[in-house]
Every structure is written in C-alpha cells, then in structure tokens.
Coordinates of C-alpha atoms (C1' of nucleotides) in Angstrom, one line a residue:
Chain A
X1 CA 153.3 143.6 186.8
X2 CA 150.1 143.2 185.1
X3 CA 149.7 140.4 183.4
X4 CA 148.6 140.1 180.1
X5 CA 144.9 140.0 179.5
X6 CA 143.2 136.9 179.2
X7 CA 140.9 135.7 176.5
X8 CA 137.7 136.6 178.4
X9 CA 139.0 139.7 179.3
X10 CA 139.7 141.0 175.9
X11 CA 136.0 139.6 174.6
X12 CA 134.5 141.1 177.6
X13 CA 136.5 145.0 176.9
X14 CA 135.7 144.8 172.8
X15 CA 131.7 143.8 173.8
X16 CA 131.4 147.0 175.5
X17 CA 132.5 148.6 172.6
X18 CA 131.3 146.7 169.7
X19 CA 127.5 146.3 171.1
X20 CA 127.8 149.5 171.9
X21 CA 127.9 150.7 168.2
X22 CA 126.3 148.0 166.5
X23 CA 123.5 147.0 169.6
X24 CA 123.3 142.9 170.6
X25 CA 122.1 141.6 167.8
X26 CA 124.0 143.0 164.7
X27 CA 127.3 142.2 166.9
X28 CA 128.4 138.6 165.8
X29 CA 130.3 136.2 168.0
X30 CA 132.7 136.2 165.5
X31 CA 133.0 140.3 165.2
X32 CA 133.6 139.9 169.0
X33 CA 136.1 137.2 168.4
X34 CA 138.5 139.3 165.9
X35 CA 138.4 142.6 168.2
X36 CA 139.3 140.7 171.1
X37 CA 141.9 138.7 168.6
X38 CA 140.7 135.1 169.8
X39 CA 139.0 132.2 167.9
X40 CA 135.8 131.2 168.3
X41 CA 136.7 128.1 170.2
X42 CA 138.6 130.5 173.3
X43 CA 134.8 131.9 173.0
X44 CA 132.9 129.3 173.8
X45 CA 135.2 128.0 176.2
X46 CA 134.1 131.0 179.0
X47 CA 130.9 131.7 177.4
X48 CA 128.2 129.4 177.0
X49 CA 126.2 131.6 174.5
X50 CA 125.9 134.9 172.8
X51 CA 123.3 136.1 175.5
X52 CA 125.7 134.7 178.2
X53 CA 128.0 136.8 176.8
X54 CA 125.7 139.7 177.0
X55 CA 125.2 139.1 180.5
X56 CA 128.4 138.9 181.5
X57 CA 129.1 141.8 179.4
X58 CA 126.7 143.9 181.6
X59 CA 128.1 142.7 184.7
X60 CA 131.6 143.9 183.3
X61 CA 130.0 147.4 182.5
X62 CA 128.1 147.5 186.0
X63 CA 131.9 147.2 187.7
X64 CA 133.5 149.6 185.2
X65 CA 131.4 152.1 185.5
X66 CA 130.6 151.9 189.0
X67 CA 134.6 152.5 190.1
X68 CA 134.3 155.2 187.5
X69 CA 131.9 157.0 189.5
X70 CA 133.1 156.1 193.0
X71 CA 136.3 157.2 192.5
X72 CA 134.8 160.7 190.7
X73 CA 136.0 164.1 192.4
X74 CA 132.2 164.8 193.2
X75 CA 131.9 162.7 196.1
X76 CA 134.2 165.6 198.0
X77 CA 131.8 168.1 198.1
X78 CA 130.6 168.6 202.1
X79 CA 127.3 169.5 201.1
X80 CA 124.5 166.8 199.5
X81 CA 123.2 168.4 197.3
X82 CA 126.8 169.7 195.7
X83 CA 127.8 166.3 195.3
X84 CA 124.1 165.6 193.7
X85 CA 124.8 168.4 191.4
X86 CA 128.1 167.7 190.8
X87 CA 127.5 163.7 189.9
X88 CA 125.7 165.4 186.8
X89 CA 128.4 167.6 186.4
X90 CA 130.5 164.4 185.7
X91 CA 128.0 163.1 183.2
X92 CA 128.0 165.9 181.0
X93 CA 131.8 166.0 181.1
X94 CA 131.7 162.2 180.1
X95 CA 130.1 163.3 176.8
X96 CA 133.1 163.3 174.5
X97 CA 134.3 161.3 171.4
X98 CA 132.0 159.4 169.4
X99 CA 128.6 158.0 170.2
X100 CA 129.5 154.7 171.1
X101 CA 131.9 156.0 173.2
X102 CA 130.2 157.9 175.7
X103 CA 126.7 156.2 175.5
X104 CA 125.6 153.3 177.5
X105 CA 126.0 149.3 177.1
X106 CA 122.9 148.4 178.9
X107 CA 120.8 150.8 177.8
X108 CA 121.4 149.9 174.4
X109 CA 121.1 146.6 175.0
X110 CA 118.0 146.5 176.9
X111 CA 116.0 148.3 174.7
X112 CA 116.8 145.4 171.9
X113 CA 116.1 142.6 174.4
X114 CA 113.9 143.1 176.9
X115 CA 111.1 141.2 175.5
X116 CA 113.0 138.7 174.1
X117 CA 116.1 138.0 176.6
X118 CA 115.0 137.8 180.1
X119 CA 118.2 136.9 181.0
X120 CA 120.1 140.2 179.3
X121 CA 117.1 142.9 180.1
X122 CA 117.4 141.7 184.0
X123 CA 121.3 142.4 184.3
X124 CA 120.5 146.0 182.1
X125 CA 118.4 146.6 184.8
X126 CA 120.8 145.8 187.7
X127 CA 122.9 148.0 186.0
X128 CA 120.5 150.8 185.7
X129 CA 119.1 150.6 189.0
X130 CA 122.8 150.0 190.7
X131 CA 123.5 153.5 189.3
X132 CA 120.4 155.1 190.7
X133 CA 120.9 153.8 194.2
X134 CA 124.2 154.9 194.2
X135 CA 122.6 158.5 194.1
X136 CA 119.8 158.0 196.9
X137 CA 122.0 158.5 199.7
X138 CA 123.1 161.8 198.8
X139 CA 119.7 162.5 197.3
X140 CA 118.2 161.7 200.4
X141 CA 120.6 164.1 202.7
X142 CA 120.1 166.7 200.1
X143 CA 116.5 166.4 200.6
X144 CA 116.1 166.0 204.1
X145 CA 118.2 169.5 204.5
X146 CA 116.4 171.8 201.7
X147 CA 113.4 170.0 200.8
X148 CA 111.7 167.7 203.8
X149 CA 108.2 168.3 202.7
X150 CA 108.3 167.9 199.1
X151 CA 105.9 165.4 197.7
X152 CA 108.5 162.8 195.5
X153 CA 110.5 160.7 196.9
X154 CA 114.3 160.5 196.4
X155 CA 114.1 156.6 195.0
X156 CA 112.0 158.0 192.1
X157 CA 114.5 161.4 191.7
X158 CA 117.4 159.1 191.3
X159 CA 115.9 156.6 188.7
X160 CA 114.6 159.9 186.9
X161 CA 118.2 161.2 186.5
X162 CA 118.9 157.7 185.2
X163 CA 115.9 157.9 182.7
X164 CA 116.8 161.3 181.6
X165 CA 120.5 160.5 181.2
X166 CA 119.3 157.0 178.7
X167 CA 116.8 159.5 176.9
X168 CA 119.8 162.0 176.3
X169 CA 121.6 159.3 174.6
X170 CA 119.0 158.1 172.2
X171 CA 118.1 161.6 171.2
X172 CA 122.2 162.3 170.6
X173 CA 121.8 159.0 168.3
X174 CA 118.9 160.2 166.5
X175 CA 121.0 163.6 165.6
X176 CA 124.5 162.2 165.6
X177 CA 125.2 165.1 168.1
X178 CA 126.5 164.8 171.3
X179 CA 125.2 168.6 172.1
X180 CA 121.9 167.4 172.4
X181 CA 122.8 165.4 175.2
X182 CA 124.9 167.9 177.1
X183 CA 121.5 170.0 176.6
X184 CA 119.1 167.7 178.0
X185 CA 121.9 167.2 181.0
X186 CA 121.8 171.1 181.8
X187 CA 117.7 170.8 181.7
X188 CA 117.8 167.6 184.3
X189 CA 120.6 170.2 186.6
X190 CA 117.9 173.0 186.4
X191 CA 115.3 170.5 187.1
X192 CA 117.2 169.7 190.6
X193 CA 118.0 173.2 191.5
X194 CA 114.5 173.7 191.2
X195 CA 113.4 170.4 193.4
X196 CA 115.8 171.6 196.4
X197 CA 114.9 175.4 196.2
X198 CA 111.0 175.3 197.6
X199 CA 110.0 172.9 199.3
X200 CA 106.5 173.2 197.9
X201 CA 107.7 172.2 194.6
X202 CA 106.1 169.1 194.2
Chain B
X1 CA 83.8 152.4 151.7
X2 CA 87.5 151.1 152.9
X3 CA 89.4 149.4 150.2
X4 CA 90.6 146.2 151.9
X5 CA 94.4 146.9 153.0
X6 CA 96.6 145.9 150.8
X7 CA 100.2 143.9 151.1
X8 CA 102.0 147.1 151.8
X9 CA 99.8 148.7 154.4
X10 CA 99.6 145.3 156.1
X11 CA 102.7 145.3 156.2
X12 CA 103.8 148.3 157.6
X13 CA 101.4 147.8 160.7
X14 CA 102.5 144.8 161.2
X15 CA 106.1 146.0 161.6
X16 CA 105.1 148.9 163.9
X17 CA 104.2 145.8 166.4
X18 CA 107.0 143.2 165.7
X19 CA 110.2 145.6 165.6
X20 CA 109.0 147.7 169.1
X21 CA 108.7 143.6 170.3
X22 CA 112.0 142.5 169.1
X23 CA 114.1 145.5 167.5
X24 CA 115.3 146.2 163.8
X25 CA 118.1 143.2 163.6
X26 CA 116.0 140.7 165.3
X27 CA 113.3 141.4 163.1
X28 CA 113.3 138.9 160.3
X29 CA 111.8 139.6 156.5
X30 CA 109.4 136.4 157.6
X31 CA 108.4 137.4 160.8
X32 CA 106.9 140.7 159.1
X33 CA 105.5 138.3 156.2
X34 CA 104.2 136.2 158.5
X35 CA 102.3 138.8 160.5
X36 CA 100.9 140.3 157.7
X37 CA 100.2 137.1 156.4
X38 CA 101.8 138.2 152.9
X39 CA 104.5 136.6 150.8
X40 CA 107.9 137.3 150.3
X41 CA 107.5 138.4 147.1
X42 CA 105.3 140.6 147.7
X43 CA 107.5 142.6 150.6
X44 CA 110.2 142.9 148.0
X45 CA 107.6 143.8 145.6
X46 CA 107.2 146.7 147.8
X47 CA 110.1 147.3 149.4
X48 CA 113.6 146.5 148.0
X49 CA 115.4 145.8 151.5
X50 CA 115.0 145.2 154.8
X51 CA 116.2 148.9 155.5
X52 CA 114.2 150.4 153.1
X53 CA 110.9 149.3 155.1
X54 CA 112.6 150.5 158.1
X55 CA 112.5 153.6 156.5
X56 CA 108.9 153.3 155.6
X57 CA 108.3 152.1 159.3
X58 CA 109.4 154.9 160.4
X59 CA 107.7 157.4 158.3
X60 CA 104.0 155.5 158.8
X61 CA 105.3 155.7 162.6
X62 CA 105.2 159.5 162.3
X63 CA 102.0 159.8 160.3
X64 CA 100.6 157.3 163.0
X65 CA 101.7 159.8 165.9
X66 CA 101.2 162.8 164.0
X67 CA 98.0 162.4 163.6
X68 CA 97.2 161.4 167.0
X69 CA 98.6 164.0 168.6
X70 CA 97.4 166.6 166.3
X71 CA 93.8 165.1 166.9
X72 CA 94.0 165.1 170.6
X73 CA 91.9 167.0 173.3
X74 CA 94.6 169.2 175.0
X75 CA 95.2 171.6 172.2
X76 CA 91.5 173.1 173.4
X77 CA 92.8 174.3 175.8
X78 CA 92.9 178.2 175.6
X79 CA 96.2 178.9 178.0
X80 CA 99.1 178.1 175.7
X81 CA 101.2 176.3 179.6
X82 CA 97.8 174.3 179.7
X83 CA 98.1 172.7 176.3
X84 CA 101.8 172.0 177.0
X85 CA 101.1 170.1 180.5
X86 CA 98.0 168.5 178.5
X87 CA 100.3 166.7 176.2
X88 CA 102.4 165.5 179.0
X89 CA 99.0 164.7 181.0
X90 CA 98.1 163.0 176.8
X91 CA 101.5 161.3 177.2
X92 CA 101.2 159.3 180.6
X93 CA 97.5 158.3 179.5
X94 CA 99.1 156.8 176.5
X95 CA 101.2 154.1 178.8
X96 CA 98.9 151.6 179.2
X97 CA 98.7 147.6 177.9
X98 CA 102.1 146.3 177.2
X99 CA 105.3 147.9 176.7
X100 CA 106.0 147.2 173.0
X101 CA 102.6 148.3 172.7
X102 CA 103.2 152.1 174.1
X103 CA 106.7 152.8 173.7
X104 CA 108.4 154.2 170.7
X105 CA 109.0 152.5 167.5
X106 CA 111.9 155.5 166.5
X107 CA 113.6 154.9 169.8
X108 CA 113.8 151.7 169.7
X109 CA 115.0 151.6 166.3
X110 CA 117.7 154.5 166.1
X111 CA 119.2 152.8 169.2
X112 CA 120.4 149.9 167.1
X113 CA 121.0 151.3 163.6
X114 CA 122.6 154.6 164.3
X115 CA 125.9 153.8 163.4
X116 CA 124.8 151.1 160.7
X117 CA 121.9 152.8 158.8
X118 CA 122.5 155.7 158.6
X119 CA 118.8 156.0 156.5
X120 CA 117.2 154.9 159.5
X121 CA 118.9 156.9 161.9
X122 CA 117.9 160.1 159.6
X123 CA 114.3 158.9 159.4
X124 CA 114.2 158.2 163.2
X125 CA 115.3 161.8 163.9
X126 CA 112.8 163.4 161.8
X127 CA 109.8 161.4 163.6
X128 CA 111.5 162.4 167.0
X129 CA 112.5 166.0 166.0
X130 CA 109.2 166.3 164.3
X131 CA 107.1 165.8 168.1
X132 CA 109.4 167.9 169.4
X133 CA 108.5 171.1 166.4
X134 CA 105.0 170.2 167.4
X135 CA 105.2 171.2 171.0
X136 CA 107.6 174.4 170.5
X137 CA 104.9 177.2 168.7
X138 CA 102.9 176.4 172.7
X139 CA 105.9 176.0 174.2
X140 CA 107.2 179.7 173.0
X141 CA 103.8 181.2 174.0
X142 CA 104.5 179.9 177.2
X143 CA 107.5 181.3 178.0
X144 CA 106.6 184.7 176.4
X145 CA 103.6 184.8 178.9
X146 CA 105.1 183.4 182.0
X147 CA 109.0 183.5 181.7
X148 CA 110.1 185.7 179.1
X149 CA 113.6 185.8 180.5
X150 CA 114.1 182.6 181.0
X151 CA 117.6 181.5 179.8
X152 CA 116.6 178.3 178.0
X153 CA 115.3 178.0 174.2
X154 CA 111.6 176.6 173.3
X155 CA 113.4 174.4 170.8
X156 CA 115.5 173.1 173.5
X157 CA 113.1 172.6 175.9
X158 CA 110.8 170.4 173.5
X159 CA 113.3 168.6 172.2
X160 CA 114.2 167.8 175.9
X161 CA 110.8 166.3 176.6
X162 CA 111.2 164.0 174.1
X163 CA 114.5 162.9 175.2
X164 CA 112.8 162.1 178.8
X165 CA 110.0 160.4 177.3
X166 CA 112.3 158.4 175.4
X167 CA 114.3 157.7 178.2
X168 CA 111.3 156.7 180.4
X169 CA 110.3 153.8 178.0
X170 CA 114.4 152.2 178.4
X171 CA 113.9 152.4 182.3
X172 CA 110.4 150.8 182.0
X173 CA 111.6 147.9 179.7
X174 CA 114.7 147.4 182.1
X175 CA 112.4 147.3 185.1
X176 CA 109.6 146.0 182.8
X177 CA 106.9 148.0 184.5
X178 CA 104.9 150.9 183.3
X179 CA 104.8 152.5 186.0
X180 CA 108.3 153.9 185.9
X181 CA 107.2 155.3 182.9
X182 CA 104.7 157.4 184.3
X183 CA 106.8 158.5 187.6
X184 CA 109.4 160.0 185.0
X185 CA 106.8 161.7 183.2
X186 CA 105.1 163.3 186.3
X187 CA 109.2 164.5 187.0
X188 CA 109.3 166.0 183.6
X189 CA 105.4 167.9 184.4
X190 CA 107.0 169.3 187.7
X191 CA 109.8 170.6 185.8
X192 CA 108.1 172.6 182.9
X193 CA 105.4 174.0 185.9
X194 CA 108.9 175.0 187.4
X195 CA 110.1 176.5 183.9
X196 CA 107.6 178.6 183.4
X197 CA 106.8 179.5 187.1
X198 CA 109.9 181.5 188.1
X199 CA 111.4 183.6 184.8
X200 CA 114.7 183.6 187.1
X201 CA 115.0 180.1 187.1
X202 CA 117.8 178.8 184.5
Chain C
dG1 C1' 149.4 113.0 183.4
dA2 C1' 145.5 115.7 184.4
dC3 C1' 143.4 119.8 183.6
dA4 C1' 142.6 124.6 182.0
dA5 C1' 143.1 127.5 178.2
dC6 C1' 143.0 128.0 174.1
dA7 C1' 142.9 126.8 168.5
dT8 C1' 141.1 124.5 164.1
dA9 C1' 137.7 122.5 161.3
dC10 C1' 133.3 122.0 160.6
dC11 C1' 127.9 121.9 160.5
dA12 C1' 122.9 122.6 160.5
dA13 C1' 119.8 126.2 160.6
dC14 C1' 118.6 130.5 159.2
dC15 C1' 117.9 134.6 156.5
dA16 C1' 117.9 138.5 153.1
dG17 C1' 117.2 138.6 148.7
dT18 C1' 116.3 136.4 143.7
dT19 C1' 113.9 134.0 140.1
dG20 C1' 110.3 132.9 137.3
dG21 C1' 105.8 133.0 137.0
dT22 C1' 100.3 134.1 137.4
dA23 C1' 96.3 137.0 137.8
dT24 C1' 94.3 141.3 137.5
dG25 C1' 94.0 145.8 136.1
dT26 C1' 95.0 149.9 132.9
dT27 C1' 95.9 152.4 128.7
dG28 C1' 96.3 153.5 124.1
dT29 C1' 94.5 152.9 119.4
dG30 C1' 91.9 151.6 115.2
Chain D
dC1 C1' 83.9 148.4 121.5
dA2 C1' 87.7 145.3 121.0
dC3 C1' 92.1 144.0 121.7
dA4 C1' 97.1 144.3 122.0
dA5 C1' 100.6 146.2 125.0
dC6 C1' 102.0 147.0 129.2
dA7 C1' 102.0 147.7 134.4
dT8 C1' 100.9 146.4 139.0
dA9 C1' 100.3 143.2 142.8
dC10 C1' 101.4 139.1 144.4
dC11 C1' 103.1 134.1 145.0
dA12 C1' 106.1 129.6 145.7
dA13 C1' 110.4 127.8 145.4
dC14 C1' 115.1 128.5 145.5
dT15 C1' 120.0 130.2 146.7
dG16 C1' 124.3 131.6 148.5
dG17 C1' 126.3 133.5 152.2
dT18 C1' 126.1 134.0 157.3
dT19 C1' 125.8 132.6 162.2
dG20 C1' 125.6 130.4 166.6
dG21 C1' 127.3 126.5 168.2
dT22 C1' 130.0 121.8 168.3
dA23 C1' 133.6 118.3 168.0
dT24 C1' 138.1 117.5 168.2
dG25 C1' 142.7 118.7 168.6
dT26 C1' 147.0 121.2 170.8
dT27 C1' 149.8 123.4 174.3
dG28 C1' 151.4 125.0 178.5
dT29 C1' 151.5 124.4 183.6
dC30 C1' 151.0 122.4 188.2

DNA sequence: GACAACATACCAACCAGTTGGTATGTTGTG
DNA sequence: CACAACATACCAACTGGTTGGTATGTTGTC
C-alpha cells in the first residue's frame, strides 16, 4: 500500500527530530545521514546544502503540523471562542515525552539562524506565522461576538499565543521540565478568558 | 581609576555580542578571539573549553542584567502592581537597536545546548529563574493587596513573564522586527492588570 | 540506453584544543 | 634590599580530527 519511504523522506522525518535536540548547527549532515540510514551521496542528491536542508526541513514541519491541528477535535466546538480555548487545550495536551519531542523545529531553528541564514529564519517564520493565521478566523468570530470594542486586534492575539507557546518551550529547556510549559499554557488560557469577558479589557 | 580590561573581561563582552548574533555552535573560539582582539592562548589561558566560557557567558550575562534591573527606576515606585507593570513598561523600552543587541543571551543559548550541555543549560536557568525571583517578593505584594484569592502562585506568574518575554524575542527574530516584541509585551501588561484586577479571575 | 536514485571514496577547509615559550609580576628569605 | 623561586597573563605556531561538499561509480526502471 504504502510504499516504502524514500531517501528524502527519511532525512526530512530524522531532521525534525535530530535539530530538534541538537539545534541546526550541532546537527551534522552526516548525523542526519545515519538516522535516516542513507549515505551522504543520497544526501546531496535532493539537497543542495545543509541550509537547504533546513529549509526544506521547515516546510516538512509547516505541513505536519498544520494537518495535526486541522484535523484536531477542537475545530467542533459551535462556538469561537470554544474552539479558541480549546486549540490551547490541544497544546498543552501535546506536552508529553521528552523535550525534543514536543517542542518546536522552527523555533529552535530560528533563534540559531536568523541573523545568519536568511534563507532558514524566513521559512521559521512562515511556519510561525502560518500557525497564527490559522487562529485569526476563530479569533476574530470570538471577538466580534464578546469583545467588539476591545482595543487589540485579533492578528496581534494570535501571534501572541504563538509567542507565548515558543517562550513556554525555552523556559521548559532551561528547567528540563515540561510542567513549566503546561504552566505558562494555563496563564495564556486565563489571559484569553480574560480578553473575551469585558470588553473594556484593553 | 579603571584598570584597563583585561583578556578575560574582553572576552566575555565580546561573547555576550557574537553568540546572541550567531548562537553557541556557530560561535567559533576565533571569532571570540578575534573580537576581543586576544589570542588563543590566552582564552584557553582562561577558560579551559568552549563550554566552560559558555558558562562564564552566562554568569557575566546575569551580573550584566542583574544589575540593570536592580538599578532601574521602577522599583520607586511606592504601589508594589506599579513596580511590577514598571518592569514590563523597563522591558519594552529595552527593545530598541538590533535584535542581537536586545534579546537574550540565556535564551538563545539554552535553546541549542539543552540536551548537549547540560552546564549550560543549568547556568541558563539560573540567569532566567533568577529574573523571574526578582519580580516575585512585588509580585506577592500585589496579589496580597489586590487579589489575594487568586488561584495562581507569584512564582508561577513571574516565571511566566519571562517565558513570554523569551518567547517575544523568537517571534521578533522570525519576523525580524522589534515591533513584535513590544506588541507581545503590551499582551503580557494587559494580562497582569487583568491578574490583579478581578481576585475571581483564575 | 537514458535517466533518476542512490552509494563509495575522497578532499580542502575549518576548528577546538595543545605546545612551547616570553614577559611581567609576586612572594619568601637571608 | 637583593635575589631566587614561583605564578600569572599572554602569544604564535601547530595538530589531529571533523565537516560540508564533490567526483565518480553502480543499480534499477521506463
């Protein structure tokens, strides 16, 4: 049925977990080459560089993750600002397993390259910014039904949840404690009860 | 008066610059050298690995900050909410110039070493969880005074502003604008007014 | 047989760390 | 004070292993 995974497949699935735990530059093409169990040569052949790699790499974690959360239960709720509240919900249930597990590619990524690989820090921030869009909508319904008046707009709320989510990470890092994430998750859910309850919040 | 700086102090400020530019791994022993306009010999005079300065990046990056917050204006401030909203006002001031020259050098650093130096990671989360300490003895006041029922702990609440200041700088560099920076930061103000406005809320 | 998808063998550049040395204090002692 | 013994701060040159990338096969398939 399916059939078996190519080369650039398998580099592109062990990227997202090797840079993950060791960021872009510690990660060698050859550490990429042994997960994925190809030679350097099958490497080359679909990449034309590391950062190419990278790139594609983000693009590859931009599509996974996105089907992750289109396909999410949340989307069922009726009302917007459920399925606002319940998009978080999923995030925090994501938290589990180790650190590189759960945490993100292009934040991790980004942070190590964006002065130095234009090419990699512009598909992070696709990435990042594809995710926060995918919120507006809802964001925006949810808004325009408890909260017409309030002063921020729903573009910035959604890249704030985004911002808050990468911050939960590093701080998880710094402890080598998921909790610390799901804690900072539950603030940024109280922190949008709080935006849709008065509309003179803000 | 001022002894002229030695290697090791030329050093270190030099790596406060180059590794928020271009992150721990792409950081080379000669870049640092070079910046500080020092020899090899006399970083591994001074330090006996790469790590090791890392280490003592990170603990001149805490003195640095330390100090800076502990000498700044909004701890005048007689209402206890007031000097908490001035360090976030203290914050957003500090974004200005470019963005290896406001963000963090622990956040960028734990990001890539977490799982591979472990002696970086632990000196990373001592800077971080050391800002956070600083803000919870105002932060406590606070919620005594304004929302002593309030289900959330000081600790966790401080340690959450650093995680969305943290995560403000990774949206920034992926957008690479400042600005983003500050509109996450002015999120994170409304939140703590919200906090400590309504003792029901969380 | 032409072309894509790989594998093998190899290289030049780079990089963390070493070596062997000099110059300038500092300290203990008669 | 004088002077030996030692320590600190620093430098220039070198090294051995690593790394991104290349050049050249080989193999399966249309």
């Amino acid at each position: 049925m399916t059939p078996p995974p190519s080369a650039k497949q398998k580099i592109l699935d062990s990227a997202l977990t090797i840079i993950r735990a060791k960021g872009y530059e510690a990660t060698t093409v050859e550490d990429l080459c042994q997960a994925a169990g190809v030679t350097k040569g099958a490497f080359f052949h679909h990449f034309t560089s590391k950062e190419d790699l990278a790139v594609a790499a983000a693009e590859h974690w931009s599509g996974v993750t996105g089907e992750l959360f289109r396909l999410a239960p949340y989307h069922r709720h009726d009302d917007p600002l459920d399925r606002v509240l319940g998009y978080l919900d999923f995030r925090k249930a994501l938290i589990r397993g180790t650190l590189p597990e759960f945490t993100c590619l292009v934040g991790t990524m980004v942070q190590e390259t964006f002065g130095t690989h234009p090419a990699i820090r512009e598909a992070s921030r696709k990435s990042l910014v594809g995710n926060a869009e995918a919120l507006v909508q809802d964001i925006d319904l949810a808004k325009k039904k408890y909260a017409p008046g309030a002063a921020w707009t729903s573009r910035s709320l959604a890249l704030h949840t985004q911002a808050v989510i990468q911050g939960a990470f590093i701080l998880s890092k710094a402890c080598d404690d998921p909790g610390v994430a799901m804690d900072t998750i539950d603030h940024l859910r109280r922190y949008l009860e709080c935006c849709f309850k008065d509309p003179n919040n803000g």
